[in-house]
Each structure stands twice: as C-alpha cells, then as structure tokens.
Amino acid sequence: MSKTLGNVIDPLDTIKDYGTDALRFTLSLGTAGQDLNLSIERLTSNKAFTNKLWNAGKFLLQNLPDKSDVSAWDVLLANKFDSEASLQKLPLPECWVVTGLHELIDKVSRSYDKFFFGDAAREIYDFFWGDFADWYIEASKTRLYHSSDKFAAATAQSVLVYVFENILKLLHPFMPFVTEELWQAFPYRKQALMVTPWPTTGLPKDLRSIKRFQNLQSLIRGIRNVRAEYSVEPAKRISASVVATADVLEYVSKEKQVLALLSKLDVQNVNFTESAPGDANQSVHIVADEGLEAYLPLADMVDVSEEVKRLSKRLSKMQSEYDALVARLNSPSFVEKAPEDIVRGVREKASEADEKISLTKNRLAFLQSTIST
C-alpha cells in the first residue's frame, strides 16, 4: 500500500464494509514471511465464509430441541464421541464427519503450536465449508426431515452440535465475535467461548469411514454430473441401479436416503444389485470407484428422440465453427502475418472444438443406439 498511489486500505472502512472477523481471517490466511495481497476479492470471500458460518448456526438452532426440553438437551450435550465405542456406533456420514473433525483438531493444534496460522485457518475453512456445510449438513436432512426414526434424528442432532461447537472453538482465535455470538446463542452454555477449554487432541478416528464416504461422494458426484450433462430438470427425480460388490453394497445401501436426497433420485426406484440391470444398454453408465457403479435409465432423464434432434442441431453448429477455425489456420496469410498469441489462441480453440465434437458424436451415437434397441 502506498499513500502516493492512493491505494491505502483503511481498516475501519474495511470493518464497516466486511466485518472485523472477515478482516482478521483474511489477514491470518497469509503465509508467514511473505507479503499478503489484501484484495477486495479475498475480503468478499471471507465475508461469505462468515455468512456461511452464521447460516450453519441458524440451521442447527432451527433443528434442535426447544430450550424447555431439558432432558433432550442433556442427551445432546452429553454425547462427545470421544471414545472408540461411541464412534463405531455411528452411521457412515456421522462417523465420517466426526473422524474428520478429530483429524482437524490434531492438524490445527499442530499448526497453532508452530505459529502456522495461515495453515490453521485454511484447514478450518476447508473442513467447515467443504465437509461439514456442503456434505454433512445436507446429509443430516435425511435424518431430520425424511425419517421417522427418532433415534437417528437425535444422533444427527448430537453430531451437528458436537462438530459445530468444536469448529467454533478452533475458529475463535481468528473470528472471536461471530463465534462467541453463535456459541452463546445455544442453550445451556455454562461459560463464554473465550474461556472454554481447547478441544482435546488424539481423539479416536475411523479411517475406514473416510474411504467409504468418499466412495459415496464419488457416486453422488457422478450422478450429478450426468444430470447436468443431459440437462435434467433440477426438481425431477430419476431412478438408478447401483451395482457393487457385496461388501460395498452393505454400507452404500444403508445410506439409500442420503444418496437419493443428494443425487435427486426417486428413493422408491433406487435398486442395489451385484450385476448390471437388464436395461443397461439403455442407461448411462457411471463408474464411481473400483467395485462401485451406477446405471441411470435414459428414458427417465430425457426424451431420447428430442435429445437426438437437439444434439444433431448442436453438432452441425459446432462443426461449422470448427471448419471456420481450421480454414483460418490453413490460410498462410493468417499464420504468417497474425501475432503469435492470436494464432496460438485459434489453435487452442480449434483443439477444444474438435474435442467437443468428438464427445457430442459419441453421445449422439449412444442415444441413436438406444432408439434402435
């Protein structure tokens, strides 16, 4: 920053626009010994992170027992999942997120001890947003909204509270204001977050649950990608056949509700089997991982005849654009006289267009084969 250049950032103005916590967190994300590019984009991103944290807290408060239900809160606050036995009893998503939290506590504690504040901040950010908010909170909705099993709902509530309160503890040195506000918004807090003991390190972990949940994530991502590829309406529920080995089916099938909710599948038409379904040649095949595949019937996702027409029209347009690019590259006057970076850009566009044409032709051939079948 330089007064001469007029690019000095006044921290008071920044706090007014983005909040104290967002500014503190942004500064903490810098690498020790290096200058930090304090950009508006970074501040905006970390303001969004603060909002995400706040909204997660609101979600929890809206889905936890009423403050007057003392016995329910006693159970929630008593579950600490700090023993091997308590961890092993949890369903897969809960076991995965608690294991991830225990790993996070160890990593962040080591980073704090070494004064690697940037590493600690990034580790918390990645876990909270990438694992807890994007995956576990969404998975917990199957227990909270789509299940009549009161024990499953209570377990999800306990895990939500346990994980979130530990995230607040880890994040408090960076973002003291929003974390304290959220901490004290929860009932039955005996002391302020500022004087609450630091999370215990060396807590038990179930590494097998990490691999298993990653397989489930790969399957969900694969189904989401196919939905996007075929432009399936967001609200439309489709059927699926999940094919896997017996040991994989054992844990994936138990999370049928989670799979259906996060992939937008029709839960009544999700089948689990060890062999490919009879309509496999009329389905989109997904390989999520070794020993875990899925088949999505085309007829469920699109009107095949209309999709063939759409792709044929699209292919014709893409071919025309590609031919125009090739014609430019085949012109000696263009290649010799145009600046090198312009020629390079046209070559890259031609290469990308050729790849897209190849993919579109393959998909078109697949759709046409299903019609003939």
GROMACS .gro file of C-alpha atoms in nm:
model
  373
    1MET     CA    1   0.000   0.000   0.000
    2SER     CA    2   0.119   0.348  -0.080
    3LYS     CA    3  -0.021   0.692   0.001
    4THR     CA    4   0.129   0.819  -0.325
    5LEU     CA    5  -0.060   0.558  -0.527
    6GLY     CA    6  -0.371   0.623  -0.324
    7ASN     CA    7  -0.440   0.254  -0.261
    8VAL     CA    8  -0.424   0.255   0.119
    9ILE     CA    9  -0.695   0.041   0.282
   10ASP     CA   10  -0.837   0.196   0.599
   11PRO     CA   11  -0.910  -0.093   0.839
   12LEU     CA   12  -1.206   0.094   0.992
   13ASP     CA   13  -1.369   0.134   0.649
   14THR     CA   14  -1.294  -0.232   0.574
   15ILE     CA   15  -1.450  -0.343   0.904
   16LYS     CA   16  -1.758  -0.135   0.826
   17ASP     CA   17  -1.800  -0.300   0.484
   18TYR     CA   18  -1.686  -0.657   0.553
   19GLY     CA   19  -1.682  -0.706   0.930
   20THR     CA   20  -1.399  -0.741   1.182
   21ASP     CA   21  -1.399  -1.119   1.169
   22ALA     CA   22  -1.366  -1.130   0.789
   23LEU     CA   23  -1.073  -0.885   0.801
   24ARG     CA   24  -0.895  -1.078   1.078
   25PHE     CA   25  -0.945  -1.408   0.897
   26THR     CA   26  -0.821  -1.263   0.567
   27LEU     CA   27  -0.501  -1.134   0.730
   28SER     CA   28  -0.449  -1.468   0.906
   29LEU     CA   29  -0.460  -1.659   0.577
   30GLY     CA   30  -0.131  -1.507   0.467
   31THR     CA   31   0.183  -1.720   0.452
   32ALA     CA   32   0.440  -1.641   0.722
   33GLY     CA   33   0.730  -1.436   0.590
   34GLN     CA   34   0.554  -1.330   0.270
   35ASP     CA   35   0.363  -1.017   0.174
   36LEU     CA   36  -0.014  -1.055   0.159
   37ASN     CA   37  -0.214  -0.924  -0.134
   38LEU     CA   38  -0.506  -0.782   0.062
   39SER     CA   39  -0.757  -0.772  -0.221
   40ILE     CA   40  -1.127  -0.695  -0.215
   41GLU     CA   41  -1.188  -1.043  -0.360
   42ARG     CA   42  -1.028  -1.205  -0.054
   43LEU     CA   43  -1.231  -0.989   0.183
   44THR     CA   44  -1.553  -1.063  -0.007
   45SER     CA   45  -1.478  -1.436   0.000
   46ASN     CA   46  -1.419  -1.437   0.376
   47LYS     CA   47  -1.728  -1.226   0.439
   48ALA     CA   48  -1.916  -1.504   0.257
   49PHE     CA   49  -1.742  -1.756   0.484
   50THR     CA   50  -1.863  -1.561   0.789
   51ASN     CA   51  -2.218  -1.564   0.649
   52LYS     CA   52  -2.190  -1.938   0.582
   53LEU     CA   53  -2.087  -1.996   0.942
   54TRP     CA   54  -2.377  -1.784   1.067
   55ASN     CA   55  -2.629  -1.964   0.847
   56ALA     CA   56  -2.499  -2.302   0.963
   57GLY     CA   57  -2.557  -2.190   1.321
   58LYS     CA   58  -2.911  -2.081   1.233
   59PHE     CA   59  -2.978  -2.418   1.069
   60LEU     CA   60  -2.869  -2.600   1.382
   61LEU     CA   61  -3.077  -2.383   1.614
   62GLN     CA   62  -3.385  -2.434   1.397
   63ASN     CA   63  -3.343  -2.811   1.403
   64LEU     CA   64  -3.255  -2.873   1.767
   65PRO     CA   65  -3.493  -2.939   2.059
   66ASP     CA   66  -3.665  -2.647   2.225
   67LYS     CA   67  -3.476  -2.491   2.515
   68SER     CA   68  -3.752  -2.604   2.752
   69ASP     CA   69  -3.681  -2.970   2.668
   70VAL     CA   70  -3.410  -3.008   2.931
   71SER     CA   71  -3.378  -3.387   2.907
   72ALA     CA   72  -3.323  -3.374   2.530
   73TRP     CA   73  -3.051  -3.112   2.570
   74ASP     CA   74  -2.885  -3.316   2.845
   75VAL     CA   75  -2.855  -3.605   2.598
   76LEU     CA   76  -2.728  -3.381   2.317
   77LEU     CA   77  -2.458  -3.216   2.525
   78ALA     CA   78  -2.352  -3.543   2.688
   79ASN     CA   79  -2.260  -3.706   2.354
   80LYS     CA   80  -1.893  -3.625   2.296
   81PHE     CA   81  -1.795  -3.915   2.065
   82ASP     CA   82  -1.452  -3.918   2.228
   83SER     CA   83  -1.429  -4.296   2.265
   84GLU     CA   84  -1.374  -4.572   2.009
   85ALA     CA   85  -1.701  -4.739   2.111
   86SER     CA   86  -1.915  -4.427   2.064
   87LEU     CA   87  -1.757  -4.360   1.723
   88GLN     CA   88  -1.812  -4.715   1.594
   89LYS     CA   89  -2.184  -4.698   1.674
   90LEU     CA   90  -2.240  -4.403   1.440
   91PRO     CA   91  -2.387  -4.438   1.087
   92LEU     CA   92  -2.147  -4.375   0.798
   93PRO     CA   93  -2.199  -3.996   0.739
   94GLU     CA   94  -2.182  -3.924   1.113
   95CYS     CA   95  -1.876  -4.143   1.165
   96TRP     CA   96  -1.706  -3.977   0.866
   97VAL     CA   97  -1.763  -3.618   0.981
   98VAL     CA   98  -1.665  -3.688   1.342
   99THR     CA   99  -1.346  -3.863   1.224
  100GLY     CA  100  -1.274  -3.564   1.001
  101LEU     CA  101  -1.325  -3.329   1.297
  102HIS     CA  102  -1.086  -3.529   1.516
  103GLU     CA  103  -0.824  -3.515   1.240
  104LEU     CA  104  -0.885  -3.141   1.205
  105ILE     CA  105  -0.834  -3.079   1.577
  106ASP     CA  106  -0.496  -3.254   1.560
  107LYS     CA  107  -0.383  -3.067   1.247
  108VAL     CA  108  -0.497  -2.723   1.366
  109SER     CA  109  -0.342  -2.774   1.709
  110ARG     CA  110  -0.008  -2.863   1.549
  111SER     CA  111  -0.031  -2.559   1.321
  112TYR     CA  112  -0.105  -2.329   1.616
  113ASP     CA  113   0.186  -2.473   1.813
  114LYS     CA  114   0.420  -2.397   1.522
  115PHE     CA  115   0.265  -2.050   1.467
  116PHE     CA  116   0.149  -2.158   1.118
  117PHE     CA  117  -0.167  -1.951   1.145
  118GLY     CA  118  -0.231  -1.948   0.771
  119ASP     CA  119  -0.227  -2.329   0.760
  120ALA     CA  120  -0.461  -2.350   1.060
  121ALA     CA  121  -0.708  -2.106   0.902
  122ARG     CA  122  -0.710  -2.290   0.568
  123GLU     CA  123  -0.760  -2.627   0.737
  124ILE     CA  124  -1.062  -2.499   0.930
  125TYR     CA  125  -1.204  -2.325   0.623
  126ASP     CA  126  -1.175  -2.637   0.406
  127PHE     CA  127  -1.331  -2.868   0.665
  128PHE     CA  128  -1.616  -2.638   0.763
  129TRP     CA  129  -1.720  -2.543   0.411
  130GLY     CA  130  -1.615  -2.846   0.208
  131ASP     CA  131  -1.708  -3.125   0.452
  132PHE     CA  132  -1.942  -3.004   0.725
  133ALA     CA  133  -2.159  -2.746   0.542
  134ASP     CA  134  -2.164  -2.888   0.189
  135TRP     CA  135  -2.188  -3.255   0.279
  136TYR     CA  136  -2.279  -3.340   0.637
  137ILE     CA  137  -2.545  -3.074   0.694
  138GLU     CA  138  -2.710  -3.181   0.367
  139ALA     CA  139  -2.687  -3.550   0.461
  140SER     CA  140  -2.830  -3.479   0.808
  141LYS     CA  141  -3.153  -3.354   0.649
  142THR     CA  142  -3.244  -3.714   0.570
  143ARG     CA  143  -3.245  -3.787   0.944
  144LEU     CA  144  -3.414  -3.460   1.043
  145TYR     CA  145  -3.682  -3.431   0.771
  146HIS     CA  146  -3.720  -3.764   0.591
  147SER     CA  147  -3.704  -4.024   0.866
  148SER     CA  148  -3.947  -4.147   1.130
  149ASP     CA  149  -3.655  -4.289   1.330
  150LYS     CA  150  -3.632  -4.062   1.635
  151PHE     CA  151  -3.304  -4.219   1.744
  152ALA     CA  152  -3.144  -4.143   1.405
  153ALA     CA  153  -3.266  -3.783   1.428
  154ALA     CA  154  -3.131  -3.746   1.783
  155THR     CA  155  -2.795  -3.892   1.675
  156ALA     CA  156  -2.772  -3.643   1.386
  157GLN     CA  157  -2.857  -3.356   1.622
  158SER     CA  158  -2.585  -3.467   1.865
  159VAL     CA  159  -2.327  -3.488   1.586
  160LEU     CA  160  -2.427  -3.148   1.447
  161VAL     CA  161  -2.383  -2.986   1.789
  162TYR     CA  162  -2.060  -3.173   1.867
  163VAL     CA  163  -1.892  -3.087   1.538
  164PHE     CA  164  -2.016  -2.728   1.519
  165GLU     CA  165  -1.917  -2.634   1.874
  166ASN     CA  166  -1.565  -2.769   1.814
  167ILE     CA  167  -1.539  -2.574   1.487
  168LEU     CA  168  -1.631  -2.260   1.685
  169LYS     CA  169  -1.355  -2.336   1.936
  170LEU     CA  170  -1.094  -2.382   1.663
  171LEU     CA  171  -1.207  -2.071   1.477
  172HIS     CA  172  -1.245  -1.843   1.781
  173PRO     CA  173  -0.886  -1.703   1.785
  174PHE     CA  174  -0.937  -1.586   1.424
  175MET     CA  175  -1.302  -1.480   1.439
  176PRO     CA  176  -1.383  -1.401   1.804
  177PHE     CA  177  -1.703  -1.204   1.754
  178VAL     CA  178  -1.922  -1.422   1.534
  179THR     CA  179  -1.805  -1.742   1.707
  180GLU     CA  180  -1.884  -1.604   2.054
  181GLU     CA  181  -2.224  -1.482   1.936
  182LEU     CA  182  -2.308  -1.825   1.792
  183TRP     CA  183  -2.171  -2.010   2.095
  184GLN     CA  184  -2.389  -1.815   2.337
  185ALA     CA  185  -2.695  -1.849   2.113
  186PHE     CA  186  -2.704  -2.220   2.203
  187PRO     CA  187  -2.885  -2.310   2.528
  188TYR     CA  188  -2.714  -2.425   2.846
  189ARG     CA  189  -2.373  -2.266   2.794
  190LYS     CA  190  -2.203  -2.253   3.133
  191GLN     CA  191  -1.925  -2.016   3.025
  192ALA     CA  192  -1.817  -1.793   2.740
  193LEU     CA  193  -1.639  -1.949   2.443
  194MET     CA  194  -1.336  -1.729   2.515
  195VAL     CA  195  -1.260  -1.923   2.836
  196THR     CA  196  -1.377  -2.266   2.719
  197PRO     CA  197  -1.101  -2.533   2.715
  198TRP     CA  198  -0.934  -2.607   2.381
  199PRO     CA  199  -1.054  -2.929   2.209
  200THR     CA  200  -0.874  -3.245   2.317
  201THR     CA  201  -0.625  -3.386   2.068
  202GLY     CA  202  -0.563  -3.753   1.989
  203LEU     CA  203  -0.933  -3.844   1.978
  204PRO     CA  204  -1.033  -4.173   1.805
  205LYS     CA  205  -1.070  -4.192   1.427
  206ASP     CA  206  -1.229  -4.446   1.194
  207LEU     CA  207  -1.020  -4.416   0.878
  208ARG     CA  208  -1.232  -4.681   0.705
  209SER     CA  209  -1.533  -4.447   0.722
  210ILE     CA  210  -1.337  -4.182   0.528
  211LYS     CA  211  -1.277  -4.416   0.234
  212ARG     CA  212  -1.634  -4.544   0.241
  213PHE     CA  213  -1.789  -4.198   0.247
  214GLN     CA  214  -1.554  -4.087  -0.032
  215ASN     CA  215  -1.697  -4.371  -0.242
  216LEU     CA  216  -2.049  -4.247  -0.168
  217GLN     CA  217  -1.943  -3.892  -0.258
  218SER     CA  218  -1.796  -4.013  -0.590
  219LEU     CA  219  -2.122  -4.187  -0.673
  220ILE     CA  220  -2.327  -3.876  -0.590
  221ARG     CA  221  -2.096  -3.651  -0.793
  222GLY     CA  222  -2.114  -3.891  -1.087
  223ILE     CA  223  -2.495  -3.884  -1.084
  224ARG     CA  224  -2.498  -3.505  -1.050
  225ASN     CA  225  -2.261  -3.472  -1.347
  226VAL     CA  226  -2.482  -3.692  -1.565
  227ARG     CA  227  -2.790  -3.490  -1.467
  228ALA     CA  228  -2.608  -3.171  -1.567
  229GLU     CA  229  -2.476  -3.326  -1.889
  230TYR     CA  230  -2.825  -3.424  -2.000
  231SER     CA  231  -2.986  -3.104  -1.867
  232VAL     CA  232  -3.225  -3.292  -1.639
  233GLU     CA  233  -3.470  -3.057  -1.466
  234PRO     CA  234  -3.349  -2.985  -1.108
  235ALA     CA  235  -3.675  -3.096  -0.948
  236LYS     CA  236  -3.702  -3.419  -1.146
  237ARG     CA  237  -3.639  -3.741  -0.955
  238ILE     CA  238  -3.486  -4.024  -1.156
  239SER     CA  239  -3.434  -4.395  -1.093
  240ALA     CA  240  -3.097  -4.566  -1.060
  241SER     CA  241  -2.942  -4.909  -1.025
  242VAL     CA  242  -2.634  -4.920  -0.806
  243VAL     CA  243  -2.405  -5.210  -0.887
  244ALA     CA  244  -2.129  -5.306  -0.647
  245THR     CA  245  -1.958  -5.589  -0.469
  246ALA     CA  246  -2.134  -5.736  -0.167
  247ASP     CA  247  -1.917  -5.557   0.092
  248VAL     CA  248  -1.964  -5.217  -0.079
  249LEU     CA  249  -2.339  -5.270  -0.116
  250GLU     CA  250  -2.361  -5.342   0.255
  251TYR     CA  251  -2.267  -4.987   0.357
  252VAL     CA  252  -2.390  -4.793   0.050
  253SER     CA  253  -2.741  -4.941   0.065
  254LYS     CA  254  -2.775  -4.830   0.428
  255GLU     CA  255  -2.743  -4.471   0.307
  256LYS     CA  256  -3.012  -4.501   0.041
  257GLN     CA  257  -3.191  -4.191   0.174
  258VAL     CA  258  -2.871  -3.983   0.168
  259LEU     CA  259  -2.790  -4.099  -0.185
  260ALA     CA  260  -3.143  -4.023  -0.307
  261LEU     CA  261  -3.159  -3.678  -0.144
  262LEU     CA  262  -2.817  -3.554  -0.257
  263SER     CA  263  -2.845  -3.702  -0.609
  264LYS     CA  264  -3.214  -3.619  -0.654
  265LEU     CA  265  -3.315  -3.979  -0.714
  266ASP     CA  266  -3.658  -4.134  -0.671
  267VAL     CA  267  -3.595  -4.321  -0.346
  268GLN     CA  268  -3.860  -4.581  -0.436
  269ASN     CA  269  -3.671  -4.665  -0.757
  270VAL     CA  270  -3.314  -4.695  -0.632
  271ASN     CA  271  -3.204  -5.056  -0.663
  272PHE     CA  272  -2.889  -5.221  -0.528
  273THR     CA  273  -2.751  -5.525  -0.706
  274GLU     CA  274  -2.428  -5.713  -0.773
  275SER     CA  275  -2.488  -5.738  -1.151
  276ALA     CA  276  -2.578  -5.495  -1.427
  277PRO     CA  277  -2.954  -5.437  -1.479
  278GLY     CA  278  -3.142  -5.569  -1.782
  279ASP     CA  279  -3.178  -5.220  -1.934
  280ALA     CA  280  -2.805  -5.144  -1.905
  281ASN     CA  281  -2.773  -5.081  -2.279
  282GLN     CA  282  -3.038  -4.807  -2.249
  283SER     CA  283  -2.880  -4.644  -1.946
  284VAL     CA  284  -2.594  -4.408  -1.875
  285HIS     CA  285  -2.314  -4.599  -1.704
  286ILE     CA  286  -2.122  -4.436  -1.416
  287VAL     CA  287  -1.807  -4.580  -1.259
  288ALA     CA  288  -1.773  -4.411  -0.920
  289ASP     CA  289  -1.488  -4.624  -0.791
  290GLU     CA  290  -1.348  -4.971  -0.818
  291GLY     CA  291  -1.634  -5.202  -0.727
  292LEU     CA  292  -1.900  -4.928  -0.733
  293GLU     CA  293  -2.102  -4.834  -1.044
  294ALA     CA  294  -2.444  -4.699  -1.132
  295TYR     CA  295  -2.684  -4.716  -1.427
  296LEU     CA  296  -2.926  -4.429  -1.492
  297PRO     CA  297  -3.207  -4.511  -1.741
  298LEU     CA  298  -3.205  -4.256  -2.025
  299ALA     CA  299  -3.581  -4.257  -2.055
  300ASP     CA  300  -3.604  -4.122  -1.700
  301MET     CA  301  -3.384  -3.824  -1.778
  302VAL     CA  302  -3.467  -3.708  -2.131
  303ASP     CA  303  -3.697  -3.759  -2.427
  304VAL     CA  304  -3.442  -3.955  -2.630
  305SER     CA  305  -3.586  -3.860  -2.973
  306GLU     CA  306  -3.592  -3.489  -2.883
  307GLU     CA  307  -3.241  -3.511  -2.738
  308VAL     CA  308  -3.114  -3.668  -3.064
  309LYS     CA  309  -3.264  -3.379  -3.261
  310ARG     CA  310  -3.113  -3.123  -3.022
  311LEU     CA  311  -2.767  -3.279  -3.033
  312SER     CA  312  -2.777  -3.317  -3.413
  313LYS     CA  313  -2.852  -2.947  -3.448
  314ARG     CA  314  -2.582  -2.860  -3.196
  315LEU     CA  315  -2.329  -3.085  -3.371
  316SER     CA  316  -2.396  -2.915  -3.704
  317LYS     CA  317  -2.332  -2.572  -3.550
  318MET     CA  318  -2.015  -2.693  -3.374
  319GLN     CA  319  -1.885  -2.846  -3.698
  320SER     CA  320  -1.937  -2.516  -3.883
  321GLU     CA  321  -1.747  -2.325  -3.615
  322TYR     CA  322  -1.467  -2.582  -3.621
  323ASP     CA  323  -1.440  -2.568  -4.003
  324ALA     CA  324  -1.409  -2.189  -3.985
  325LEU     CA  325  -1.124  -2.215  -3.735
  326VAL     CA  326  -0.943  -2.477  -3.945
  327ALA     CA  327  -0.984  -2.259  -4.254
  328ARG     CA  328  -0.813  -1.972  -4.074
  329LEU     CA  329  -0.527  -2.197  -3.965
  330ASN     CA  330  -0.488  -2.331  -4.320
  331SER     CA  331  -0.454  -1.978  -4.454
  332PRO     CA  332  -0.080  -1.894  -4.499
  333SER     CA  333  -0.151  -1.521  -4.478
  334PHE     CA  334  -0.315  -1.560  -4.133
  335VAL     CA  335  -0.049  -1.790  -3.986
  336GLU     CA  336   0.240  -1.579  -4.118
  337LYS     CA  337   0.104  -1.228  -4.054
  338ALA     CA  338  -0.110  -1.261  -3.740
  339PRO     CA  339   0.057  -1.215  -3.398
  340GLU     CA  340   0.182  -1.539  -3.245
  341ASP     CA  341  -0.052  -1.523  -2.945
  342ILE     CA  342  -0.355  -1.481  -3.176
  343VAL     CA  343  -0.255  -1.784  -3.383
  344ARG     CA  344  -0.196  -1.985  -3.067
  345GLY     CA  345  -0.541  -1.886  -2.938
  346VAL     CA  346  -0.710  -2.000  -3.259
  347ARG     CA  347  -0.524  -2.334  -3.243
  348GLU     CA  348  -0.640  -2.385  -2.884
  349LYS     CA  349  -0.999  -2.304  -2.979
  350ALA     CA  350  -0.980  -2.548  -3.270
  351SER     CA  351  -0.845  -2.821  -3.043
  352GLU     CA  352  -1.120  -2.761  -2.785
  353ALA     CA  353  -1.386  -2.758  -3.059
  354ASP     CA  354  -1.256  -3.086  -3.201
  355GLU     CA  355  -1.273  -3.247  -2.857
  356LYS     CA  356  -1.630  -3.124  -2.800
  357ILE     CA  357  -1.735  -3.252  -3.143
  358SER     CA  358  -1.591  -3.595  -3.061
  359LEU     CA  359  -1.777  -3.609  -2.727
  360THR     CA  360  -2.102  -3.494  -2.887
  361LYS     CA  361  -2.072  -3.755  -3.165
  362ASN     CA  362  -2.017  -4.028  -2.907
  363ARG     CA  363  -2.320  -3.920  -2.706
  364LEU     CA  364  -2.531  -3.893  -3.021
  365ALA     CA  365  -2.424  -4.240  -3.132
  366PHE     CA  366  -2.515  -4.376  -2.789
  367LEU     CA  367  -2.861  -4.217  -2.798
  368GLN     CA  368  -2.928  -4.342  -3.151
  369SER     CA  369  -2.828  -4.694  -3.048
  370THR     CA  370  -3.085  -4.688  -2.765
  371ILE     CA  371  -3.357  -4.584  -3.013
  372SER     CA  372  -3.272  -4.871  -3.247
  373THR     CA  373  -3.265  -5.109  -2.950
   0.00000   0.00000   0.00000
